[in-house]
Coordinates of C-alpha atoms in Angstrom, one line a residue:
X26 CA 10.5 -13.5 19.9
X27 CA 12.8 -12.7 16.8
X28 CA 13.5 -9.5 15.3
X29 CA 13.9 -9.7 11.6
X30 CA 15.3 -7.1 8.9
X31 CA 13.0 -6.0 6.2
X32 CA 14.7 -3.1 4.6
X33 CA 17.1 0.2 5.9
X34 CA 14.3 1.5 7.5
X35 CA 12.0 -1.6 8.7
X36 CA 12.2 -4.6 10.7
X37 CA 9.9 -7.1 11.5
X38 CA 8.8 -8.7 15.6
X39 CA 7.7 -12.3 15.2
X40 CA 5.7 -13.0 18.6
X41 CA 4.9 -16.3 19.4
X42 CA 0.8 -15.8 18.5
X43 CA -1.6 -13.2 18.3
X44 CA -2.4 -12.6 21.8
X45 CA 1.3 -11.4 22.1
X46 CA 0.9 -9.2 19.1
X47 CA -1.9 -7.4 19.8
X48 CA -0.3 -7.4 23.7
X49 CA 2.7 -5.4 22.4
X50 CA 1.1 -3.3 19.9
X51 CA -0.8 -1.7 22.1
X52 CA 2.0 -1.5 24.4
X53 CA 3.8 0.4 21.6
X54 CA 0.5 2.1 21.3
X55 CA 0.1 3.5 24.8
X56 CA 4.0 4.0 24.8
X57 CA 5.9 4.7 22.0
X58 CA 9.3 4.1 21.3
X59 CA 10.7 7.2 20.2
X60 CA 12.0 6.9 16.1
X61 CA 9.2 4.1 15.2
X62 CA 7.2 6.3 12.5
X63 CA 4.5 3.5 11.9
X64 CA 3.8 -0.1 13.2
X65 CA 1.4 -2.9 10.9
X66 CA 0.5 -6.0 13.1
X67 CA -0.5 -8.9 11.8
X68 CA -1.5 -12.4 13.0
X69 CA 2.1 -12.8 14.6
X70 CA 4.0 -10.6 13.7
X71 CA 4.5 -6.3 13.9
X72 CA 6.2 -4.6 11.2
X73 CA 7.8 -0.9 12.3
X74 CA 9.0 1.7 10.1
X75 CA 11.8 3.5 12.4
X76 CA 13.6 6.9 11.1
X77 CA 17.2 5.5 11.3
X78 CA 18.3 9.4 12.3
X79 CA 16.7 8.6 15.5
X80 CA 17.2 4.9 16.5
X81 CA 18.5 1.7 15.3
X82 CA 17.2 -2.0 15.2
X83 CA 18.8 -2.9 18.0
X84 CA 17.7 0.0 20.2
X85 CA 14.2 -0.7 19.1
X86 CA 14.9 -4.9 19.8
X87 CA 16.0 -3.6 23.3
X88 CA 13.2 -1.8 24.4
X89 CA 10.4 -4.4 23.0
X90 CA 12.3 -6.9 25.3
X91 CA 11.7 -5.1 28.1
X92 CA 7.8 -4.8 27.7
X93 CA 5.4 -7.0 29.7
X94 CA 3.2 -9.0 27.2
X95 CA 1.4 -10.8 29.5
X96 CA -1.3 -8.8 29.4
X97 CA -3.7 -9.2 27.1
X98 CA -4.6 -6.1 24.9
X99 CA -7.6 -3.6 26.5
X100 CA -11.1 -4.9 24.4
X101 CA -13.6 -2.4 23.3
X102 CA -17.4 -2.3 24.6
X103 CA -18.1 -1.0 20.6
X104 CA -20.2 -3.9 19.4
X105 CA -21.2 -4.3 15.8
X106 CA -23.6 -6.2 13.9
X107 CA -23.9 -7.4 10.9
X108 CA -26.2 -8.8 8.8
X109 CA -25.6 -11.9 6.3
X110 CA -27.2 -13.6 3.6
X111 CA -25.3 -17.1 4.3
X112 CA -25.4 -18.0 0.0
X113 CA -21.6 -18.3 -0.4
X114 CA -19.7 -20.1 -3.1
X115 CA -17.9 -22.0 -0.7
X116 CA -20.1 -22.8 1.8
X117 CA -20.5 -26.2 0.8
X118 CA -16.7 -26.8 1.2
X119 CA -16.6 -25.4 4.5
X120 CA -19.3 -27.9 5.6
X121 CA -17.5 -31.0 4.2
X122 CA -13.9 -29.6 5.6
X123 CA -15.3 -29.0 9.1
X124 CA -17.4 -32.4 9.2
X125 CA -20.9 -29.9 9.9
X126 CA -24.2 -29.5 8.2
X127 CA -24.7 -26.3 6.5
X128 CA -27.0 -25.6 9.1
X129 CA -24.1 -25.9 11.6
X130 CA -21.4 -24.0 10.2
X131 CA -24.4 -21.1 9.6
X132 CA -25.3 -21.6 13.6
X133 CA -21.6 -21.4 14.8
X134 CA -21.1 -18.6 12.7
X135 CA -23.9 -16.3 14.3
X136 CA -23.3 -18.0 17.6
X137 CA -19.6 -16.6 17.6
X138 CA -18.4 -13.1 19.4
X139 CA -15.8 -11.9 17.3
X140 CA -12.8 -9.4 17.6
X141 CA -11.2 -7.2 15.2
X142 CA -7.7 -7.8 15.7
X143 CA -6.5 -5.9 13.5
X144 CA -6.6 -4.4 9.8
X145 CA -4.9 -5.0 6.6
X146 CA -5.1 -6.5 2.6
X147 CA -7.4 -3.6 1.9
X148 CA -9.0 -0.7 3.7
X149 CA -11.5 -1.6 5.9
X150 CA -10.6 -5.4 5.9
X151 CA -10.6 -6.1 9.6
X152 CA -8.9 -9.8 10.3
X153 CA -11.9 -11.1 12.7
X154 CA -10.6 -13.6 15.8
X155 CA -13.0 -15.4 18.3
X156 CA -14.7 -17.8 16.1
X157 CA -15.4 -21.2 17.0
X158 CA -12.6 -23.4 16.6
X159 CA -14.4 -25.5 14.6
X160 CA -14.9 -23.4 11.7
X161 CA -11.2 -23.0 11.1
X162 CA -10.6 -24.0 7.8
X163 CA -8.1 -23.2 5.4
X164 CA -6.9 -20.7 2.1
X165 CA -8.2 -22.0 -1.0
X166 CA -5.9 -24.0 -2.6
X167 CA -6.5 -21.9 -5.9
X168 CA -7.3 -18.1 -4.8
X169 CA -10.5 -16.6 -6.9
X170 CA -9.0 -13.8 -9.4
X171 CA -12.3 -11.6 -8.4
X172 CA -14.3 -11.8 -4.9
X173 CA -17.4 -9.4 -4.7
X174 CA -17.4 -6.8 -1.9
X175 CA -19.4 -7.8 1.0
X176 CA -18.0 -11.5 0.6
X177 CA -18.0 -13.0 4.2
X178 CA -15.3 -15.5 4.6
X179 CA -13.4 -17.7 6.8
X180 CA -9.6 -18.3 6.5
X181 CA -7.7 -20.4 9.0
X182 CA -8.4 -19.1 12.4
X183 CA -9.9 -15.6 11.2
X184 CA -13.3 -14.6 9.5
X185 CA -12.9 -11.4 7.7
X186 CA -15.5 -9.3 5.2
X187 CA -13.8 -8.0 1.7
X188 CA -14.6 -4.4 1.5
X189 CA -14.3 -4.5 -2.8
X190 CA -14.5 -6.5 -5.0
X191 CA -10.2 -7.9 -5.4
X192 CA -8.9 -11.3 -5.7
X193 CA -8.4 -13.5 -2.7
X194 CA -8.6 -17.0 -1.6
X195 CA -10.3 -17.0 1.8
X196 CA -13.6 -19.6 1.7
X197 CA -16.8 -17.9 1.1
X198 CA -19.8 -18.6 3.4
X199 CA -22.1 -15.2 2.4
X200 CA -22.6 -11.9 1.3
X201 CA -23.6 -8.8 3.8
X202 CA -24.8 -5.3 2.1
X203 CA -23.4 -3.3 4.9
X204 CA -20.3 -1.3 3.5
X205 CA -17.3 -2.1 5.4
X206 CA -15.1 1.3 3.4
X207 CA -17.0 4.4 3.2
X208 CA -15.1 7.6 2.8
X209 CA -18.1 9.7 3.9
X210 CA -17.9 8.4 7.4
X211 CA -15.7 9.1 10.5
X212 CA -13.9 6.3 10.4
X213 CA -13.9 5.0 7.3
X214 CA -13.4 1.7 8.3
X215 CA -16.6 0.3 9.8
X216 CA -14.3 -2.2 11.5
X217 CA -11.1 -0.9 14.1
X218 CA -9.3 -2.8 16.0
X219 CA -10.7 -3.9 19.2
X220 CA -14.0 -4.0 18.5
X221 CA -16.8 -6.5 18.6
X222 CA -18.3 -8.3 15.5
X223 CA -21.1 -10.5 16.0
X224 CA -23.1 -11.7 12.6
X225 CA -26.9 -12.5 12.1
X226 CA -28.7 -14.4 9.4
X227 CA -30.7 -12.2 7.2
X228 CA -32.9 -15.0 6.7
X229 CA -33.6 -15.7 10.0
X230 CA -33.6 -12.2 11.4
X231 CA -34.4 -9.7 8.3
X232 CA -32.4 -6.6 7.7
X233 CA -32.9 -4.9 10.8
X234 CA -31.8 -2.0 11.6
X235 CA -27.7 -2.1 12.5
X236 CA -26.3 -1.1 15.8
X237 CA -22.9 0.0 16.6
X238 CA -22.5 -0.5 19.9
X239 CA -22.0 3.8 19.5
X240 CA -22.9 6.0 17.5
X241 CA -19.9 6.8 14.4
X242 CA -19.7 10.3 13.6
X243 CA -20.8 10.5 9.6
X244 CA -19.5 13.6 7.6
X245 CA -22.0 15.0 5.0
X246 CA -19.1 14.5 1.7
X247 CA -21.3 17.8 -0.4
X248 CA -20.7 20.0 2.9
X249 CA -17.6 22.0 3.4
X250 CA -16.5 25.1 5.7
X251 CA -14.1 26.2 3.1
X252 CA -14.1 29.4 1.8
X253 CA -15.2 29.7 -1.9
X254 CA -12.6 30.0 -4.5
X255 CA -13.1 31.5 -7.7
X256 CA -11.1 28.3 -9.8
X257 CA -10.0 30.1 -12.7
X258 CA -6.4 29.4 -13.5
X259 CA -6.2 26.1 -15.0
X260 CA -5.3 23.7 -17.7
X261 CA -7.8 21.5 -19.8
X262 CA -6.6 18.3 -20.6
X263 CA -6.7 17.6 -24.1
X264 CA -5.2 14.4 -24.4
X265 CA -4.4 11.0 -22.1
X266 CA -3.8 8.1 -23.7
X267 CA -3.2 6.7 -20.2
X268 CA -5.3 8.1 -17.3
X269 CA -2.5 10.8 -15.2
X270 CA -2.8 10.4 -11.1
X271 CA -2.6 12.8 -8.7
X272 CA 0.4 11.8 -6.4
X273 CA 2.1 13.3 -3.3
X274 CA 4.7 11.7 -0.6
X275 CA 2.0 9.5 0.1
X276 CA -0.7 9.1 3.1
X277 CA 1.1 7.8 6.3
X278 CA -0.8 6.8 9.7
X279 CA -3.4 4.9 8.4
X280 CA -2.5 1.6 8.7
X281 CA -5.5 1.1 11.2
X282 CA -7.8 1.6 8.8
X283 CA -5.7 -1.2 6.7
X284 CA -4.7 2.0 3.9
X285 CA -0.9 2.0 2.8
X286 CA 1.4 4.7 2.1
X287 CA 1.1 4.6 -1.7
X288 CA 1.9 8.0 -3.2
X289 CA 4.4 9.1 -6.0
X290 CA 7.0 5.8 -7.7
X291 CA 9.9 8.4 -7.9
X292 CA 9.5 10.8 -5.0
X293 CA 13.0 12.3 -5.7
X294 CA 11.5 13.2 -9.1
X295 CA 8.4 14.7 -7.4
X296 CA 10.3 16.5 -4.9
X297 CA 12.4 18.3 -7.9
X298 CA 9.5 19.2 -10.1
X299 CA 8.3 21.1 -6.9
X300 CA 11.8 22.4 -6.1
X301 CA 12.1 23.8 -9.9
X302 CA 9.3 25.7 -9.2
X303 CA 9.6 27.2 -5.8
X304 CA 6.8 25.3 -4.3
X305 CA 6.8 23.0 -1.1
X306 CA 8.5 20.3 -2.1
X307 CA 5.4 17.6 -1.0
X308 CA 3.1 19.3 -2.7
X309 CA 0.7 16.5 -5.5
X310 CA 1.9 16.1 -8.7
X311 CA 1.0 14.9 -11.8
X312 CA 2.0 11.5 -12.3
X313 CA 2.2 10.3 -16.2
X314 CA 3.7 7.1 -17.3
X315 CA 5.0 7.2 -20.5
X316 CA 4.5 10.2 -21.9
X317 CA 1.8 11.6 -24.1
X318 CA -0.3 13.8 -22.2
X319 CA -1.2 17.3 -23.6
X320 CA -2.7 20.2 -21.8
X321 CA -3.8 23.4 -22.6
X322 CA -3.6 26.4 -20.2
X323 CA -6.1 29.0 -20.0
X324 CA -3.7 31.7 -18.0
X325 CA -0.1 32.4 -17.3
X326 CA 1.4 30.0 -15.2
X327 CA 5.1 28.3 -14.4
X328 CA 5.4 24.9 -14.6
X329 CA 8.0 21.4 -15.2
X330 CA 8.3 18.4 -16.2
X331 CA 11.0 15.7 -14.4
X332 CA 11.5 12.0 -14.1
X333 CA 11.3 10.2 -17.0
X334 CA 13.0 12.0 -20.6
X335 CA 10.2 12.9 -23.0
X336 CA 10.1 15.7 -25.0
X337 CA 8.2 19.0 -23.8
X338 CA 6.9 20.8 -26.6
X339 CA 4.8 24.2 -26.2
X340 CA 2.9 25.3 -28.8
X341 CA 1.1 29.3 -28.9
X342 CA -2.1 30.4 -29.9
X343 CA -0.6 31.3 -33.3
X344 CA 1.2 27.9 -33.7
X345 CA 4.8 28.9 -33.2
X346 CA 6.3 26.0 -31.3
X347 CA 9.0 25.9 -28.9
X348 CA 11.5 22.6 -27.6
X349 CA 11.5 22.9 -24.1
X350 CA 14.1 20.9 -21.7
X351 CA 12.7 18.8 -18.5
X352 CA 14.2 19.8 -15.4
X353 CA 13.7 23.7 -16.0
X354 CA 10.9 26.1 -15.2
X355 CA 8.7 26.2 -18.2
X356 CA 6.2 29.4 -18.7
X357 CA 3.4 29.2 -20.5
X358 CA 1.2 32.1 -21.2
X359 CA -2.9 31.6 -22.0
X360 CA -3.8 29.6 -24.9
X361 CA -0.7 27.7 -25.0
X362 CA -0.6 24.0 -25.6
X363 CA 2.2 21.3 -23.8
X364 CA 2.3 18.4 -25.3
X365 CA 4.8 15.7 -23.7
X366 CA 6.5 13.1 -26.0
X367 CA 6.7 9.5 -25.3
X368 CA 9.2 8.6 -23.1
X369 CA 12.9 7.5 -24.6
X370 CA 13.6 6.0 -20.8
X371 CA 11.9 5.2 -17.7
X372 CA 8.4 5.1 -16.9
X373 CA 7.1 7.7 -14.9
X374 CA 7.0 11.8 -15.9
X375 CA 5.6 14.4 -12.8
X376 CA 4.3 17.9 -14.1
X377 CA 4.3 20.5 -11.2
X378 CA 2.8 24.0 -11.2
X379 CA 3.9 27.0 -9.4
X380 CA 1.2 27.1 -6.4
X381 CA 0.2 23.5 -6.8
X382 CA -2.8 22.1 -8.5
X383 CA -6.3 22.1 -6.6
X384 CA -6.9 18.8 -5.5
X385 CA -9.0 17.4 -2.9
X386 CA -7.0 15.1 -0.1
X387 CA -8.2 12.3 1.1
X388 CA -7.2 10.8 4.1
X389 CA -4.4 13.5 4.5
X390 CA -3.1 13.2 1.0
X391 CA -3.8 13.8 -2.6
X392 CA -2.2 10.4 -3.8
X393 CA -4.4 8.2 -5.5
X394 CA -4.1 4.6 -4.6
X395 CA -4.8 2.4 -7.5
X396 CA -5.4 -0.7 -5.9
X397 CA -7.4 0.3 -2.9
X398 CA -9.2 3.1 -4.9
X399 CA -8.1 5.4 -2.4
X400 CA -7.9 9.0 -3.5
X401 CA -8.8 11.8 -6.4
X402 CA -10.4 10.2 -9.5
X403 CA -7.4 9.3 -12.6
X404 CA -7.0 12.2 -14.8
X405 CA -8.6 11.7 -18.4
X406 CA -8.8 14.2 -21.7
X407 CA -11.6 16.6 -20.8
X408 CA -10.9 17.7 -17.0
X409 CA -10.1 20.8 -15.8
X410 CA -7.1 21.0 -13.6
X411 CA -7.5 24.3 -11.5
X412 CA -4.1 25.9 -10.2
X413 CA -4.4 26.8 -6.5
X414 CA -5.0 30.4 -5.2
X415 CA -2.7 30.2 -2.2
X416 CA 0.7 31.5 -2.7
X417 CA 1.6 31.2 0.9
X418 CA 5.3 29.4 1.4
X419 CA 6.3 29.6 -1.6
X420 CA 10.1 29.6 -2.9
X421 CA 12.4 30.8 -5.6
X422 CA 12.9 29.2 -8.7
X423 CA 15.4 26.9 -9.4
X424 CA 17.5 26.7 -12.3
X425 CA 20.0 23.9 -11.5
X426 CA 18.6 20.5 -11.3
X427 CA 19.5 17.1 -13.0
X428 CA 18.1 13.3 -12.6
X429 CA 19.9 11.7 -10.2
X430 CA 20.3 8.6 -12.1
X431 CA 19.9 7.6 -15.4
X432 CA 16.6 6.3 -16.2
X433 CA 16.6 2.5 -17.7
X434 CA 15.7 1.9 -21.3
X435 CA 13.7 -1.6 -21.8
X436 CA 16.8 -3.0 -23.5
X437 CA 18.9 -2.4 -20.0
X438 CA 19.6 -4.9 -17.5
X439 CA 18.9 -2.9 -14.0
X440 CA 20.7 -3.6 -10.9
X441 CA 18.9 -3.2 -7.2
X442 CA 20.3 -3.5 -4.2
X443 CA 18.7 -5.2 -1.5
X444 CA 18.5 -6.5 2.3
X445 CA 17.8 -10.1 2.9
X446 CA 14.4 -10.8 5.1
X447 CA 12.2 -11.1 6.8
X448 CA 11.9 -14.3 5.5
X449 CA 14.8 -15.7 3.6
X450 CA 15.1 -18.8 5.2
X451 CA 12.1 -19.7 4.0
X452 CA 14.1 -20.4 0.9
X453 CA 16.7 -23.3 -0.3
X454 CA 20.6 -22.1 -1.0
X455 CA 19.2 -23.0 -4.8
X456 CA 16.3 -20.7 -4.1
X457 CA 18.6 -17.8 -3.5
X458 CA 20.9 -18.1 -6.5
X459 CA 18.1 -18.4 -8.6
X460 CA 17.2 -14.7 -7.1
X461 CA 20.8 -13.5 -7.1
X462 CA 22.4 -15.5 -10.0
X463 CA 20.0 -14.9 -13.0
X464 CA 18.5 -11.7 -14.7
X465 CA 14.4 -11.7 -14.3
X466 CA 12.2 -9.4 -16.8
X467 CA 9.6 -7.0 -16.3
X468 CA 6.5 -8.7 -17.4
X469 CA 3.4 -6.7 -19.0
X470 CA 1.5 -7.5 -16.1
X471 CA 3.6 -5.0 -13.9
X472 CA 2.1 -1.7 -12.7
X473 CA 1.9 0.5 -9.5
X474 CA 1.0 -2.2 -7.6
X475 CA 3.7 -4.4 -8.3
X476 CA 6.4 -5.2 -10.6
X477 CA 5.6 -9.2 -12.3
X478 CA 8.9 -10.6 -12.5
X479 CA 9.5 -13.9 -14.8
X480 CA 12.6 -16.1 -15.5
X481 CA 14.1 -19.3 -16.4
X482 CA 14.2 -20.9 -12.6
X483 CA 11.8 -20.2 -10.1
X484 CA 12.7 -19.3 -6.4
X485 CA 12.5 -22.8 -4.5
X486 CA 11.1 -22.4 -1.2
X487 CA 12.4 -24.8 1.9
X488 CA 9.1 -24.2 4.0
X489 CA 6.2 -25.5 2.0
X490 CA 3.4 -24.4 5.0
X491 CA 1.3 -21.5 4.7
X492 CA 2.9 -18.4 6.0
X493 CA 0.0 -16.4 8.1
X494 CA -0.7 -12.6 6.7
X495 CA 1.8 -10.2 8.1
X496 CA 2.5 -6.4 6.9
X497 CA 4.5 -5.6 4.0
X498 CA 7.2 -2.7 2.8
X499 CA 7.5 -1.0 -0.1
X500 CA 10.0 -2.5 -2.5
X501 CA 9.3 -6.2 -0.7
X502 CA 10.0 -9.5 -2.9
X503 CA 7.5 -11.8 -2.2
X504 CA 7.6 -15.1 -3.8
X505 CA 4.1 -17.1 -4.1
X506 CA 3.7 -20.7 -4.8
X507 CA 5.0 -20.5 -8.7
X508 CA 8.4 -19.0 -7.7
X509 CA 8.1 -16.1 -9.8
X510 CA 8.3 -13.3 -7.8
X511 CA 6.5 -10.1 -7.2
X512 CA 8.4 -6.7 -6.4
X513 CA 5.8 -4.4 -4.4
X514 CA 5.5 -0.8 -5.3
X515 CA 3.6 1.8 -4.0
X516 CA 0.4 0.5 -4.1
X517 CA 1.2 -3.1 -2.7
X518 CA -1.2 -4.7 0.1
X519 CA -0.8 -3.5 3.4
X520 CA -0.1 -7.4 4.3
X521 CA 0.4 -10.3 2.2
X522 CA 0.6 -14.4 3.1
X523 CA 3.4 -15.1 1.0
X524 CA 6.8 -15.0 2.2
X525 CA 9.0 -11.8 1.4
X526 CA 12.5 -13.4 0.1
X527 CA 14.2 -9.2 0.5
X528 CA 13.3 -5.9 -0.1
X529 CA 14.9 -3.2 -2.2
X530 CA 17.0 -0.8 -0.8
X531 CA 15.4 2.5 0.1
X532 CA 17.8 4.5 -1.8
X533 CA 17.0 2.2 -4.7
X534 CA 13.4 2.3 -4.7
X535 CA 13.6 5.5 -6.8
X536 CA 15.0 3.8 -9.5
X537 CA 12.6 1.0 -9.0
X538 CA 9.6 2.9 -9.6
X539 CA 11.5 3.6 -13.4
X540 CA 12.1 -0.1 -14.7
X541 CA 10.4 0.0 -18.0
X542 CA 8.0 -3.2 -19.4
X543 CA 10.7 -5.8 -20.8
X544 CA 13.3 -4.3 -19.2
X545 CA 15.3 -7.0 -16.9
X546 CA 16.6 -7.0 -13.2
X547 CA 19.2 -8.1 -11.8
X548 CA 19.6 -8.5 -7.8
X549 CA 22.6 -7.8 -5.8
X550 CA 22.3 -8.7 -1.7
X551 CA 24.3 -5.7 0.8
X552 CA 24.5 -7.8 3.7
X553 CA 24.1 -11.5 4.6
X554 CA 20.3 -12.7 6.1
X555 CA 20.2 -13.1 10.6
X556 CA 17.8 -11.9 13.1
X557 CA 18.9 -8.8 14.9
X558 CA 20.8 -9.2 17.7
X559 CA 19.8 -6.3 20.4
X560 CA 22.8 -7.3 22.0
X561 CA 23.7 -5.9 25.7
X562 CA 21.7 -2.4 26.6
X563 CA 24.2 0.3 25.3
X564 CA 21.7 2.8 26.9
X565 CA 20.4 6.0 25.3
X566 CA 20.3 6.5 21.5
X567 CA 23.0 9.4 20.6

């Protein structure tokens, strides 16, 4: 067992296989260590989010030494079947890897039990153990940029179904219609861990009708118990030349379901757009990168703009127009028009309103993940955005707030700070200056789900084998095969099968979230790469 930093506030367990994982999950499940906020297991590994108020690593190392893993975790008696159409792109590969007919790897297949272990890569993707051995194959030496949802595929010793269409490289052996991700039932995720998974041959069997083992409880999406609002204070949007999003702290808990945090880049930004105008300061915000959004409000309302500097500029129904300054209550009286400037810094602007904006949560929050298309729809020219009724909790205005850094221009070299791990010794001493002792641009390609980084040398990795999928933090570095690494965001996979080199300081990840295309980073390491030692039991946390 080794206990491995990931950022201020993570660390990672590395067990010594998954029957130890899921052994100590759901010991942490039944009894929780008090301070861990969130825990992502993977095929050896669990990552844990602590609150470092309450506990430390160590504390946490401590107590996971002292749990009895040699018990296997409880199993379900929920069954579920499902039904496949065995047409896959890669199902001649598997046959020829595995030494079987097609016939044979179709046979095993169906003949298997399976066991969601657990969930991760996307919502709803459950990582499937249990197979026969003989079907273990591996990644695709070249992952597809596109795999269609419904894909049924093997990877190592997993089988797995991709709930959306996204890249990926596991080997494809069919294609099911059953939807794995379906907001409109209770769970979601067709697949949680612990259950049973046991697959049938559409052409063998038909579509027949599928069983669950239980029945899942499905929510009618049209129906609601909430009282009727009259929606009448809003703005029209009148102009986006890129789609706005809905953003809030972000939607914690849900790791089970294999959904990450996501929510706002800059949450200090967020937090002060809501301060400014006396609301709760979690409350969803518009998100808009780069500027150039206008709106038009059809009643009196209070309202800001933060983050990144653009120009605020109302204009009234008889055309006077008015300068205004971010970071101050705006009010804007019916029939006025705010039109935001591009951007001279930065990336990201929020716009709150007094009271909040009307917006639908899903899954707890009103964030919209872009890469698991988790969340309210983007915000175009055309909608309505309706102001909320409820006036409960809020605050006074405030008249006093500033950025709390200087946003970066796309000329600026940007400095992060970071912590070394989980998996830095998966890297040569040249690897790691080529990470510390060069400057590496912001690539076109970057957006919320990542940051593309590119520069002269690529990061040399030591350990050339394939590293199995385990969870991932915000502000992560991972490093795939090309060297060039990728600096998760907000949206980032909930696990990823490329070694993380460091992650980005929490205080830092603000500033992160601002880097402009073309802008270039520099890296500076706070602390030198070991496990965590939970040295001798010091006893209760202060």
């Amino acid at each position: 067992m080794r206990f491995l930093p990931v950022s201020l506030t993570t660390m990672l367990v590395e067990l010594a296989d998954l029957d130890q994982t899921l052994a100590l999950f759901a010991s942490l499940e039944a009894n929780p260590v008090p301070g861990i906020r969130e825990l992502v297991p993977a095929a050896r590994t669990i990552m844990i989010r602590y609150q470092p108020q309450e506990t430390t690593p160590q504390d946490i190392a401590r107590e996971i030494q002292k749990r009895d893993l040699a018990h296997s975790a409880k199993a379900s008696s929920i069954v579920v079947e499902i039904p496949v159409r065995y047409d896959g792109e890669d199902l001649v590969d598997v046959a020829e890897l595995t030494g079987l007919s097609i016939e044979e790897v179709i046979r095993l297949h169906t003949e298997s039990e399976f066991t969601v272990a657990f969930c991760g890569f996307a919502p709803g993707f459950g990582y499937l153990i249990g197979g026969n051995e003989a079907l273990h194959v591996p990644r695709r030496k070249t992952p597809r940029t596109r795999i269609p949802a419904g894909a049924v595929a093997l990877a190592g010793a997993f089988s797995g179904v991709y709930p959306q269409a996204s890249p990926g490289g596991w080997q494809i052996i069919g294609t099911t219609p059953v939807k794995m991700w379906d907001l409109s039932r209770d769970p979601p995720a067709l697949f949680q861990p612990g259950y049973k998974v046991r697959f049938y041959d559409i052409a063998e069997h038909g579509d027949k009708k599928i069983t669950y083992g239980r029945a899942l409880s499905v929510t009618d999406p049209s129906a609601s118990t909430a009282t009727h609002i009259e929606k009448i204070a809003s703005f029209e949007v009148l102009a986006a030349p890129m789609p706005a999003l809905f953003q809030d702290l972000g939607r914690f808990g849900m790791t089970g379901q294999g959904v990450s945090a996501s929510g706002a880049l800059d949450q200090g930004a967020l937090r002060t757009a809501n301060r400014i105008v006396g609301n709760p300061t979690g409350l969803a915000c518009l998100e808009v990168t780069m500027g150039g959004i206008a709106l038009q409000a059809n009643c009196r309302a209070l309202m800001t703009v933060t983050g990144a500097p653009c120009s605020v500029e109302i204009t009234d129904e008889s055309g006077h127009r008015l300068s205004m300054p971010p970071y101050r209550p705006i009010a804007v009286e019916p029939g006025d028009t705010i039109k935001l400037g591009p951007a001279s810094s930065g990336m990201r602007s929020y716009i709150a309103v007094r009271g909040g904006f009307e917006v639908e949560k899903v899954l707890g929050s009103a964030s919209t993940d872009t890469l698991a298309l988790v969340g309210p729809p983007a915000v175009t020219a055309g909608q309505i955005l309706t102001i909320s009724s409820e006036r409960h909790g809020l605050g006074s205005v405030v008249l006093h707030e500033a950025p709390p850094f200087e946003y970066p221009s796309s000329q600026d070299v940007v400095t992060l700070d970071v912590v070394l791990g989980p998996r830095t010794d998966w890297f040569t001493t040249k690897g790691l200056a080529s990470l510390f002792q060069q400057v590496w641009q912001v690539t076109p390609q970057s957006n919320r789900v990542g940051i593309r980084l590119a520069a002269e040398d690529p990061i040399e990795r030591r350990d050339t084998q394939e590293l199995p999928s385990e969870g991932t933090a915000v502000g992560a570095i991972q490093v795939p095969h090309s060297g060039q690494p990728v600096l998760f965001l907000a949206d980032h996979p909930l696990t990823g099968g490329y070694p993380v080199i460091a992650n980005v300081a929490d205080y830092h990840l603000d500033l992160a979230g601002q880097i402009p295309i073309n802008a270039k980073i520099k890296f500076r390491p706070i602390s030198s790469f070991q496990d965590i030692n939970p040295g001798p039991d010091a006893g209760e946390h202060p």
